[in-house]
Short mmCIF file of C-alpha atoms and ligand atoms in Angstrom, two decimals:
data_model
loop_
_atom_site.label_atom_id
_atom_site.label_comp_id
_atom_site.label_asym_id
_atom_site.label_seq_id
_atom_site.Cartn_x
_atom_site.Cartn_y
_atom_site.Cartn_z
CA MET A 8 96.02 112.49 117.14
CA ARG A 9 97.90 110.69 114.39
CA VAL A 10 98.61 106.99 113.79
CA LEU A 11 101.87 105.65 112.40
CA VAL A 12 102.14 102.09 111.10
CA TYR A 13 105.78 101.17 110.57
CA GLY A 14 106.13 98.06 108.42
CA MET A 15 109.28 95.96 108.80
CA ASP A 16 108.85 93.16 106.28
CA GLY A 17 109.80 89.80 107.76
CA ALA A 18 110.98 91.20 111.11
CA THR A 19 111.29 88.56 113.81
CA TRP A 20 111.88 88.50 117.57
CA ARG A 21 114.48 85.82 116.88
CA VAL A 22 116.80 88.54 115.57
CA ILE A 23 115.53 91.44 117.68
CA ARG A 24 115.66 89.93 121.19
CA PRO A 25 119.40 89.08 121.24
CA MET A 26 120.13 92.51 119.73
CA MET A 27 118.22 94.21 122.51
CA GLU A 28 120.19 92.26 125.08
CA LYS A 29 123.27 93.87 123.56
CA GLY A 30 121.72 97.33 123.88
CA LYS A 31 120.72 97.64 120.22
CA MET A 32 117.35 98.54 118.63
CA ARG A 33 116.91 101.39 121.09
CA ASN A 34 113.99 103.07 119.36
CA LEU A 35 111.90 99.92 119.19
CA ARG A 36 112.91 99.14 122.73
CA SER A 37 111.68 102.49 124.01
CA LEU A 38 108.35 101.91 122.27
CA MET A 39 108.11 98.52 123.98
CA GLU A 40 108.85 100.13 127.33
CA ARG A 41 106.11 102.69 126.97
CA GLY A 42 103.67 100.33 125.20
CA SER A 43 102.91 96.65 124.65
CA TYR A 44 104.16 93.95 122.32
CA GLY A 45 103.92 90.37 121.19
CA VAL A 46 103.69 88.05 118.22
CA LEU A 47 101.70 88.97 115.12
CA HIS A 48 100.48 85.79 113.45
CA SER A 49 100.73 85.57 109.68
CA LEU A 50 98.57 83.72 107.13
CA GLU A 51 99.51 81.03 104.63
CA PRO A 52 100.83 81.28 101.98
CA MET A 53 103.25 83.89 103.29
CA ILE A 54 103.47 86.08 100.23
CA SER A 55 104.15 89.69 101.14
CA PRO A 56 101.81 91.59 98.75
CA MET A 57 98.97 89.33 99.86
CA LEU A 58 99.84 89.79 103.54
CA TRP A 59 100.23 93.57 103.41
CA THR A 60 96.90 93.82 101.59
CA THR A 61 95.37 91.73 104.38
CA ILE A 62 97.01 93.99 106.95
CA SER A 63 95.60 97.10 105.27
CA SER A 64 92.11 95.72 104.63
CA GLY A 65 91.42 93.47 107.63
CA LYS A 66 90.28 90.83 105.14
CA VAL A 67 91.36 87.39 103.98
CA PRO A 68 92.97 87.08 100.52
CA GLU A 69 89.81 85.49 99.07
CA LYS A 70 88.08 88.82 99.70
CA HIS A 71 90.79 91.28 98.66
CA GLY A 72 91.97 89.24 95.69
CA VAL A 73 95.70 90.05 95.85
CA LYS A 74 97.94 87.07 95.19
CA ASP A 75 100.86 88.53 93.27
CA PHE A 76 103.30 91.42 93.29
CA VAL A 77 102.29 93.07 90.06
CA ILE A 78 98.58 93.59 90.53
CA PRO A 79 97.46 97.14 89.73
CA SER A 80 96.14 99.01 92.74
CA ASP A 81 92.62 99.42 91.40
CA ALA A 82 92.16 95.65 91.03
CA VAL A 83 92.11 95.23 94.81
CA LYS A 84 88.57 94.06 95.59
CA THR A 85 88.02 96.00 98.76
CA ARG A 86 88.73 99.41 100.27
CA ARG A 87 91.95 99.55 102.19
CA ILE A 88 92.54 101.52 105.35
CA TRP A 89 93.55 104.72 103.56
CA ASP A 90 90.44 104.59 101.36
CA ILE A 91 88.24 104.20 104.44
CA LEU A 92 90.04 106.94 106.38
CA GLU A 93 89.66 109.32 103.43
CA LYS A 94 85.92 108.66 103.37
CA TYR A 95 85.81 109.82 106.98
CA GLY A 96 87.72 113.00 106.22
CA LYS A 97 91.13 111.87 107.46
CA THR A 98 94.32 112.54 105.54
CA VAL A 99 96.87 109.84 104.79
CA GLY A 100 100.51 109.46 103.79
CA ILE A 101 101.45 106.04 102.40
CA PHE A 102 105.06 105.19 101.61
CA GLY A 103 106.14 101.96 99.94
CA HIS A 104 102.97 99.93 100.54
CA MET A 105 102.66 97.01 98.15
CA VAL A 106 99.98 97.05 95.46
CA THR A 107 99.56 100.84 95.37
CA TRP A 108 100.58 101.39 91.76
CA PRO A 109 99.29 103.23 89.85
CA PRO A 110 98.77 105.73 92.68
CA ARG A 111 95.56 107.69 92.67
CA PRO A 112 95.24 111.30 93.81
CA ILE A 113 94.85 111.21 97.55
CA ARG A 114 95.12 113.59 100.50
CA HIS A 115 98.14 113.67 100.94
CA PHE A 116 100.69 111.30 99.47
CA MET A 117 101.11 107.84 97.98
CA ILE A 118 104.57 106.58 97.03
CA PRO A 119 104.29 103.06 95.52
CA ASP A 120 106.54 100.13 96.33
CA VAL A 121 109.47 98.36 94.71
CA PHE A 122 107.18 96.25 92.55
CA ALA A 123 105.49 99.18 90.86
CA ARG A 124 105.33 98.91 87.08
CA GLY A 125 106.17 102.59 86.59
CA PRO A 126 107.71 105.49 88.52
CA GLU A 127 104.47 107.41 89.24
CA THR A 128 103.90 108.87 92.68
CA TYR A 129 101.29 111.16 94.13
CA PRO A 130 101.99 114.05 94.18
CA PRO A 131 103.93 113.61 90.91
CA GLU A 132 106.81 115.86 92.00
CA TYR A 133 108.16 112.96 94.08
CA GLN A 134 108.53 110.64 91.11
CA PHE A 135 112.33 110.97 91.24
CA ILE A 136 112.54 108.57 94.19
CA ARG A 137 110.95 105.84 92.09
CA GLU A 138 112.92 106.74 88.96
CA MET A 139 116.05 106.48 91.04
CA ALA A 140 115.07 103.00 92.19
CA VAL A 141 114.14 101.93 88.64
CA ALA A 142 117.45 103.23 87.23
CA GLU A 143 119.35 101.38 89.91
CA ALA A 144 117.48 98.13 89.45
CA ALA A 145 118.20 98.30 85.71
CA GLY A 146 121.92 98.53 86.44
CA ALA A 147 122.18 101.99 84.88
CA ARG A 148 125.44 103.07 86.34
CA SER A 149 125.47 106.54 84.94
CA LEU A 150 126.75 108.67 87.76
CA ALA A 151 125.34 111.82 86.16
CA LYS A 152 121.86 110.30 85.97
CA TYR A 153 122.03 109.09 89.54
CA LEU A 154 123.28 112.42 90.82
CA GLY A 155 120.45 114.10 88.94
CA TYR A 156 117.93 112.19 91.03
CA VAL A 157 119.93 112.79 94.16
CA TRP A 158 119.91 116.51 93.44
CA GLN A 159 116.12 116.46 93.20
CA GLY A 160 116.21 114.57 96.45
CA VAL A 161 118.18 117.35 98.10
CA ARG A 162 115.32 119.71 97.38
CA HIS A 163 112.92 117.22 98.95
CA GLY A 164 114.54 116.32 102.20
CA PHE A 165 117.57 114.12 101.45
CA ARG A 166 120.04 114.86 104.21
CA LEU A 167 123.68 115.68 103.64
CA SER A 168 124.72 112.67 105.69
CA SER A 169 122.77 110.41 103.30
CA LEU A 170 124.39 112.04 100.28
CA TRP A 171 127.77 111.57 101.89
CA ALA A 172 127.01 107.90 102.53
CA ALA A 173 125.98 107.47 98.87
CA ALA A 174 129.11 109.17 97.56
CA ARG A 175 131.31 107.08 99.84
CA TYR A 176 129.57 103.89 98.76
CA MET A 177 130.03 104.68 95.06
CA ALA A 178 133.75 105.31 95.59
CA GLU A 179 134.19 102.15 97.68
CA GLU A 180 132.30 99.97 95.25
CA LYS A 181 134.91 100.73 92.58
CA LEU A 182 137.98 100.64 94.81
CA ARG A 183 137.26 97.48 96.74
CA HIS A 184 135.91 95.28 93.94
CA TYR A 185 132.75 94.53 95.82
CA GLY A 186 131.01 91.26 95.03
CA TYR A 187 127.31 90.50 95.10
CA LEU A 188 127.08 89.95 98.85
CA ASP A 189 128.99 93.20 99.49
CA THR A 190 126.78 95.40 97.34
CA TYR A 191 123.41 93.76 97.99
CA TYR A 192 122.84 95.00 101.53
CA ARG A 193 124.83 98.23 101.19
CA LYS A 194 122.60 99.37 98.32
CA ARG A 195 119.51 98.55 100.30
CA LEU A 196 120.75 100.38 103.37
CA LEU A 197 121.38 103.47 101.24
CA LYS A 198 117.92 103.21 99.77
CA LEU A 199 116.42 102.96 103.24
CA ARG A 200 118.22 106.17 104.24
CA PHE A 201 116.83 108.04 101.25
CA GLN A 202 113.36 106.61 101.82
CA ALA A 203 113.36 107.68 105.46
CA ASP A 204 114.67 111.14 104.50
CA LEU A 205 111.87 111.60 102.01
CA PHE A 206 109.19 110.18 104.29
CA VAL A 207 110.19 112.53 107.11
CA HIS A 208 110.07 115.42 104.63
CA LEU A 209 106.62 114.37 103.40
CA VAL A 210 105.25 113.95 106.91
CA ARG A 211 106.54 117.38 107.96
CA ARG A 212 105.15 118.95 104.82
CA PHE A 213 101.69 117.38 104.80
CA GLN A 214 101.08 116.32 108.43
CA PRO A 215 98.73 113.44 107.50
CA ASP A 216 96.50 111.82 110.12
CA TYR A 217 97.52 108.29 109.11
CA LEU A 218 101.14 107.51 108.26
CA PHE A 219 102.42 104.28 106.77
CA PHE A 220 106.08 103.51 106.11
CA TYR A 221 107.36 100.27 104.70
CA SER A 222 110.76 98.81 103.93
CA ASN A 223 111.56 95.30 102.73
CA VAL A 224 115.23 95.52 103.68
CA THR A 225 114.73 93.28 106.74
CA ASP A 226 113.10 90.60 104.56
CA ALA A 227 115.43 90.76 101.57
CA CYS A 228 118.59 90.59 103.68
CA ALA A 229 117.27 87.85 105.98
CA HIS A 230 116.77 85.58 102.96
CA LEU A 231 120.36 86.05 101.92
CA TYR A 232 122.46 86.61 105.04
CA TRP A 233 120.80 84.30 107.57
CA LYS A 234 123.54 81.68 107.18
CA PHE A 235 126.12 84.23 108.34
CA HIS A 236 123.88 85.34 111.19
CA GLU A 237 123.52 81.78 112.51
CA PRO A 238 126.63 80.16 110.96
CA GLU A 239 126.54 77.26 113.42
CA ARG A 240 123.58 75.88 111.42
CA PHE A 241 125.37 76.11 108.08
CA PRO A 242 128.60 74.08 108.02
CA GLU A 243 129.63 75.38 104.58
CA VAL A 244 129.96 78.96 105.82
CA THR A 245 133.64 79.89 106.21
CA GLU A 246 135.23 81.92 109.00
CA GLU A 247 136.11 84.63 106.54
CA GLU A 248 132.48 84.87 105.45
CA VAL A 249 131.38 85.14 109.05
CA ARG A 250 133.92 87.94 109.57
CA LYS A 251 132.63 89.78 106.50
CA TYR A 252 128.90 89.13 106.66
CA GLY A 253 128.21 87.84 110.17
CA GLY A 254 126.99 91.26 111.29
CA VAL A 255 125.02 92.22 108.20
CA LEU A 256 121.57 91.16 109.37
CA GLU A 257 121.95 93.02 112.67
CA GLU A 258 123.28 96.05 110.81
CA VAL A 259 120.18 96.01 108.66
CA TYR A 260 117.82 95.74 111.66
CA GLU A 261 119.75 98.51 113.38
CA ALA A 262 119.36 100.73 110.30
CA SER A 263 115.64 100.01 110.27
CA ASP A 264 115.51 100.98 113.94
CA ARG A 265 117.33 104.25 113.18
CA ALA A 266 114.83 105.04 110.43
CA LEU A 267 112.02 104.34 112.92
CA GLY A 268 113.66 106.69 115.43
CA ARG A 269 113.82 109.50 112.89
CA ILE A 270 110.18 109.05 111.93
CA LEU A 271 109.09 108.93 115.59
CA LYS A 272 110.61 112.38 116.03
CA THR A 273 107.96 113.80 113.69
CA LEU A 274 105.25 112.61 116.10
CA GLY A 275 104.00 113.98 119.41
CA PRO A 276 102.97 112.37 122.72
CA GLU A 277 99.31 112.24 121.62
CA ASP A 278 100.13 110.06 118.59
CA GLN A 279 99.81 106.27 118.26
CA VAL A 280 102.44 103.91 116.87
CA LEU A 281 102.26 100.34 115.59
CA VAL A 282 105.42 98.55 114.44
CA ILE A 283 104.54 95.34 112.63
CA SER A 284 105.89 92.64 110.34
CA ASP A 285 103.85 90.57 107.89
CA HIS A 286 105.62 87.37 108.92
CA GLY A 287 108.71 86.29 110.81
CA PHE A 288 111.84 84.47 109.70
CA GLN A 289 113.74 81.24 110.27
CA PRO A 290 116.73 79.41 108.81
CA VAL A 291 115.95 77.09 105.90
CA PRO A 292 116.43 73.43 106.77
CA GLN A 293 118.39 72.60 103.64
CA MET A 294 120.05 74.93 101.19
CA GLU A 295 119.74 74.52 97.47
CA ASP A 296 123.00 75.02 95.69
CA THR A 297 122.12 76.39 92.30
CA LYS A 298 123.44 79.59 90.85
CA THR A 299 121.03 81.82 89.00
CA TYR A 300 121.56 84.88 86.88
CA VAL A 301 119.74 88.09 86.07
CA VAL A 302 120.08 90.03 82.86
CA ARG A 303 121.68 93.48 82.85
CA SER A 304 118.91 94.98 80.76
CA GLU A 305 120.82 98.01 79.56
CA ALA A 306 123.73 95.88 78.30
CA LEU A 307 121.39 93.52 76.45
CA LEU A 308 119.51 96.35 74.75
CA LYS A 309 122.79 98.03 73.77
CA ALA A 310 124.20 94.79 72.35
CA LEU A 311 121.06 94.52 70.23
CA GLY A 312 121.39 98.16 69.21
CA VAL A 313 117.91 99.09 70.41
CA ALA A 314 118.66 100.92 73.66
CA ASP A 315 117.33 104.21 72.30
CA ARG A 316 114.17 102.69 70.80
CA VAL A 317 112.67 101.17 73.95
CA ARG A 318 111.88 101.91 77.56
CA TYR A 319 111.92 99.30 80.25
CA VAL A 320 111.41 98.55 83.92
CA VAL A 321 113.07 95.88 86.00
CA ILE A 322 111.06 94.09 88.66
CA SER A 323 113.15 91.59 90.59
CA ASP A 324 114.55 89.16 87.98
CA ARG A 325 112.17 90.29 85.23
CA THR A 326 112.73 93.01 82.64
CA TYR A 327 109.62 94.53 81.04
CA ILE A 328 110.27 96.21 77.70
CA ARG A 329 108.09 98.44 75.55
CA SER A 330 109.13 100.09 72.29
CA LEU A 331 108.78 103.85 71.97
CA GLY A 332 105.65 104.38 69.91
CA ASN A 333 104.48 100.86 70.78
CA ASP A 334 105.55 99.30 67.52
CA THR A 335 104.28 95.73 67.92
CA ALA A 336 106.04 94.40 64.83
CA PHE A 337 109.34 95.79 66.09
CA GLU A 338 108.70 94.23 69.49
CA ASP A 339 107.94 90.82 67.94
CA GLN A 340 111.17 91.04 66.04
CA LEU A 341 113.04 92.02 69.19
CA MET A 342 111.63 89.00 71.03
CA GLU A 343 112.79 86.77 68.20
CA ARG A 344 116.27 88.32 68.26
CA ILE A 345 116.54 87.81 72.02
CA ARG A 346 115.36 84.22 71.66
CA ARG A 347 118.13 83.52 69.14
CA ILE A 348 120.88 84.26 71.69
CA GLN A 349 122.18 80.86 72.71
CA ILE A 350 124.79 79.36 74.94
CA HIS A 351 126.02 75.85 74.00
CA GLY A 352 122.88 75.47 71.93
CA VAL A 353 120.51 76.45 74.74
CA PRO A 354 118.52 79.72 74.58
CA LEU A 355 119.99 82.13 77.14
CA PHE A 356 116.75 84.05 77.68
CA VAL A 357 113.06 83.37 77.94
CA THR A 358 110.77 85.98 76.38
CA LYS A 359 107.01 86.38 76.34
CA ARG A 360 104.32 89.02 76.23
CA ASP A 361 102.63 89.88 79.48
CA LYS A 362 98.96 90.81 79.89
CA VAL A 363 99.54 94.52 79.30
CA GLY A 364 101.65 93.95 76.21
CA TYR A 365 105.10 94.42 77.65
CA VAL A 366 107.86 92.14 76.36
CA LEU A 367 108.99 90.20 79.39
CA VAL A 368 112.60 88.94 79.46
CA THR A 369 114.16 86.62 82.03
CA VAL A 370 117.31 84.50 82.02
CA ASN A 371 116.62 80.88 81.12
CA ASN A 372 118.05 79.82 84.47
CA ARG A 373 116.59 76.34 84.52
CA GLU A 374 118.23 75.19 81.28
CA ALA A 375 121.06 77.64 80.60
CA SER A 376 122.57 78.18 84.06
CA PRO A 377 124.73 75.05 84.09
CA HIS A 378 126.42 76.29 80.88
CA ILE A 379 127.08 79.84 82.06
CA ASP A 380 130.61 80.96 82.83
CA LEU A 381 130.80 84.71 83.30
CA SER A 382 134.35 84.87 81.95
CA GLU A 383 133.17 83.58 78.55
CA SER A 384 131.42 85.43 75.76
CA VAL A 385 128.21 84.82 73.93
CA GLU A 386 127.52 85.71 70.32
CA ILE A 387 124.83 88.32 69.69
CA GLU A 388 124.12 88.81 66.00
CA GLY A 389 127.62 87.93 64.97
CA LYS A 390 129.44 89.87 67.66
CA PRO A 391 130.92 88.45 70.86
CA VAL A 392 129.56 89.96 74.06
CA PRO A 393 131.22 89.08 77.39
CA LEU A 394 128.72 87.24 79.60
CA GLY A 395 130.08 89.16 82.58
CA LYS A 396 128.71 92.31 80.97
CA LEU A 397 125.38 90.83 80.02
CA LEU A 398 124.47 88.96 83.19
CA SER A 399 125.01 89.29 86.87
CA GLU A 400 125.01 86.49 89.35
CA SER A 401 122.02 86.45 91.61
CA ASP A 402 122.83 84.62 94.77
CA THR A 403 119.45 83.10 95.34
CA ARG A 404 120.88 80.41 97.54
CA ILE A 405 118.70 81.62 100.31
CA SER A 406 119.37 80.54 103.86
CA GLY A 407 116.44 82.26 105.55
CA GLU A 408 112.75 81.74 104.89
CA HIS A 409 109.43 83.07 106.14
CA HIS A 410 108.06 81.98 109.51
CA PRO A 411 104.41 82.42 110.61
CA GLU A 412 105.25 84.49 113.69
CA GLY A 413 105.91 88.16 113.02
CA ILE A 414 106.15 91.05 115.46
CA ILE A 415 103.80 93.70 116.82
CA VAL A 416 104.77 96.62 119.07
CA VAL A 417 102.21 99.30 119.97
CA ALA A 418 102.54 102.51 121.95
CA GLY A 419 100.61 105.71 122.51
CA PRO A 420 97.74 106.96 124.65
CA GLY A 421 95.25 104.73 122.79
CA PHE A 422 97.02 101.60 124.01
CA LYS A 423 97.52 99.89 127.34
CA LYS A 424 101.02 99.59 128.66
CA GLY A 425 102.81 96.36 129.57
CA VAL A 426 100.33 93.92 128.01
CA GLU A 427 101.72 90.75 126.47
CA ILE A 428 99.80 90.70 123.21
CA GLU A 429 98.43 87.22 122.49
CA GLY A 430 96.72 85.70 119.48
CA ALA A 431 97.02 88.83 117.33
CA SER A 432 96.75 88.33 113.57
CA VAL A 433 97.68 90.36 110.51
CA LEU A 434 93.89 90.58 110.02
CA ASP A 435 93.50 92.65 113.19
CA ILE A 436 95.57 95.70 112.24
CA THR A 437 92.96 97.59 110.21
CA PRO A 438 90.13 97.07 112.77
CA THR A 439 92.55 98.25 115.48
CA VAL A 440 93.57 101.38 113.57
CA LEU A 441 89.92 102.19 112.84
CA ALA A 442 89.16 101.85 116.56
CA LEU A 443 91.95 104.31 117.36
CA PHE A 444 90.36 106.85 115.02
CA GLY A 445 86.87 106.16 116.38
CA ILE A 446 85.72 105.06 112.93
CA PRO A 447 83.35 102.08 112.68
CA ILE A 448 84.79 98.68 111.79
CA GLY A 449 83.32 96.79 108.83
CA ARG A 450 81.42 93.66 109.87
CA ASP A 451 82.68 92.13 106.64
CA MET A 452 86.26 92.35 107.93
CA ASP A 453 87.80 89.09 109.11
CA GLY A 454 89.97 90.63 111.82
CA LYS A 455 88.96 92.09 115.16
CA PRO A 456 90.22 95.12 117.06
CA LEU A 457 92.92 94.17 119.58
CA THR A 458 90.79 95.10 122.60
CA GLN A 459 93.25 93.30 124.92
CA VAL A 460 95.66 96.16 124.37
CA LEU A 461 93.39 99.12 123.54
CA ALA A 462 92.89 101.78 126.21
CA ASP A 463 89.45 101.41 127.86
CA SER A 464 88.17 104.69 126.40
CA VAL A 465 89.04 103.47 122.88
CA ALA A 466 87.69 99.94 123.39
CA GLU A 467 84.38 101.24 124.82
CA ALA A 468 83.79 103.48 121.81
CA ILE A 469 84.18 100.73 119.17
CA SER A 470 81.35 100.71 116.65
CA TYR A 471 80.47 98.74 113.52
CA VAL A 472 78.98 99.14 110.07
CA ASP A 473 78.07 96.31 107.70
CA THR A 474 80.71 97.27 105.16
CA HIS A 475 82.84 100.14 103.92
CA ASP A 476 82.56 98.85 100.37
CA GLU A 477 78.94 99.63 99.47
CA ASP A 478 79.89 102.13 96.73
CA TYR A 479 83.31 100.68 95.95
CA THR A 480 84.25 99.55 92.47
CA TYR A 481 87.39 97.81 91.25
CA SER A 482 88.74 96.65 87.93
CA SER A 483 88.13 93.05 86.88
CA GLU A 484 89.50 89.81 88.34
CA GLU A 485 93.13 88.93 89.04
CA GLY A 486 94.62 92.16 87.86
CA GLU A 487 93.23 91.93 84.33
CA TYR A 488 93.81 95.24 82.68
CA THR A 489 90.49 96.95 81.99
CA ASP A 490 89.95 99.51 79.26
CA GLU A 491 89.75 102.18 81.91
CA LEU A 492 93.09 101.20 83.40
CA LYS A 493 94.63 100.89 79.96
CA GLU A 494 93.42 104.41 79.27
CA HIS A 495 95.00 105.55 82.49
CA LEU A 496 98.29 103.82 81.69
CA ARG A 497 98.20 105.28 78.19
CA GLY A 498 97.78 108.70 79.74
CA LEU A 499 100.89 108.08 81.79
CA GLY A 500 102.77 107.07 78.64
CA TYR A 501 102.98 103.34 79.34
CA LEU A 502 100.87 101.91 76.55
ZN1 ZN B 793 110.63 87.33 101.87
#
């Protein structure tokens, strides 16, 4: 028996139900028909890394300590489900779970999420999938580089149809002069294809007992495209926009359903499935109308003439830079040079050092944005650099926001069929998964197994221990970087 947890960040019945009435979301639908479903209640504040850590530990944030995206995995204050399962001799395959970087050796695989500080995966041969994501986030548009990763992907399960989709996208992007809203979801849909390809490959190769797959595409696109999905609530949305983007959110959900369908094919009738979201979604009551910008890191570093002296990672709107050889004096100087770039007398960027020693660069959106016109140039050390090259517009005028009611769908011989799940919480997932495996639940967990929907034989066999953390150690508070972790990062070439 195996257990799959399929994580659809931000998925909501509000989008799914009308789609199902139109005959869409067939894979999720068939799970619902052979299993049970309902609302999964979230916790405040609805911050995804915090929520997914709660989901995977069965504990409240005060106990697991995760409040941000960039916490290293070994600062989590409690064992998570895969740690517990490993202790009981089970094998696990974790794909895209938040707060899993740096990955530790595990039986069998651990591929960190989009907020990882580096490309490491376990086993290391799968690092290309993260390098590919990092290169893309940094705006490195080198086709050769990209194809290099794709080629590695071919050897590790990327399907020809996915490669074809990627090639077609790259051609279209140039031909059709795609804008931000055109590329944003298309890129993410491509990524989801590659992720599902690789996950299916990994599952077939390693056959782990516990499988976890996560994608944030349903969350990211709901923030941005909700106004086109429910245009009647947003008077400023034009008919043309509805024609172009009105179907995006459903397309994204449908793609997530297809990925689910492909993963389900790797399972057998004896296996258990849980499809869950960490929170739901709703339209925002009032939209803020401010444009923000993100830096194209590669262009900035080239304009400063230091592109070959540093390495960097991009995490959402932040660029983290380190010099090769960790030359602190050079980095200080670089920060100063970046700070001197001004637009109408206002610094264009904000720079600081983060806890680990990276130089952190963001666009000074609060003060500089009103002065930015992408058709103008800015002077960098005496030379004009077109702003359109240096920055890209980030349409953060979000129209969708988190809602406390997420989704849960369960199916498999360990579950009852046709139960309307009530009062389930993100805290209950780990106790429920442990019950399915017949492994005792920690009394220090805040959730409870969902006995309302567990098969009688599973529910009757539930047992408890005081804690699974008796011999567990973690690095110090709030993601402070300990000497041990620094040593580890140094070993990986990051410090
Ligand atoms: Zn979100």
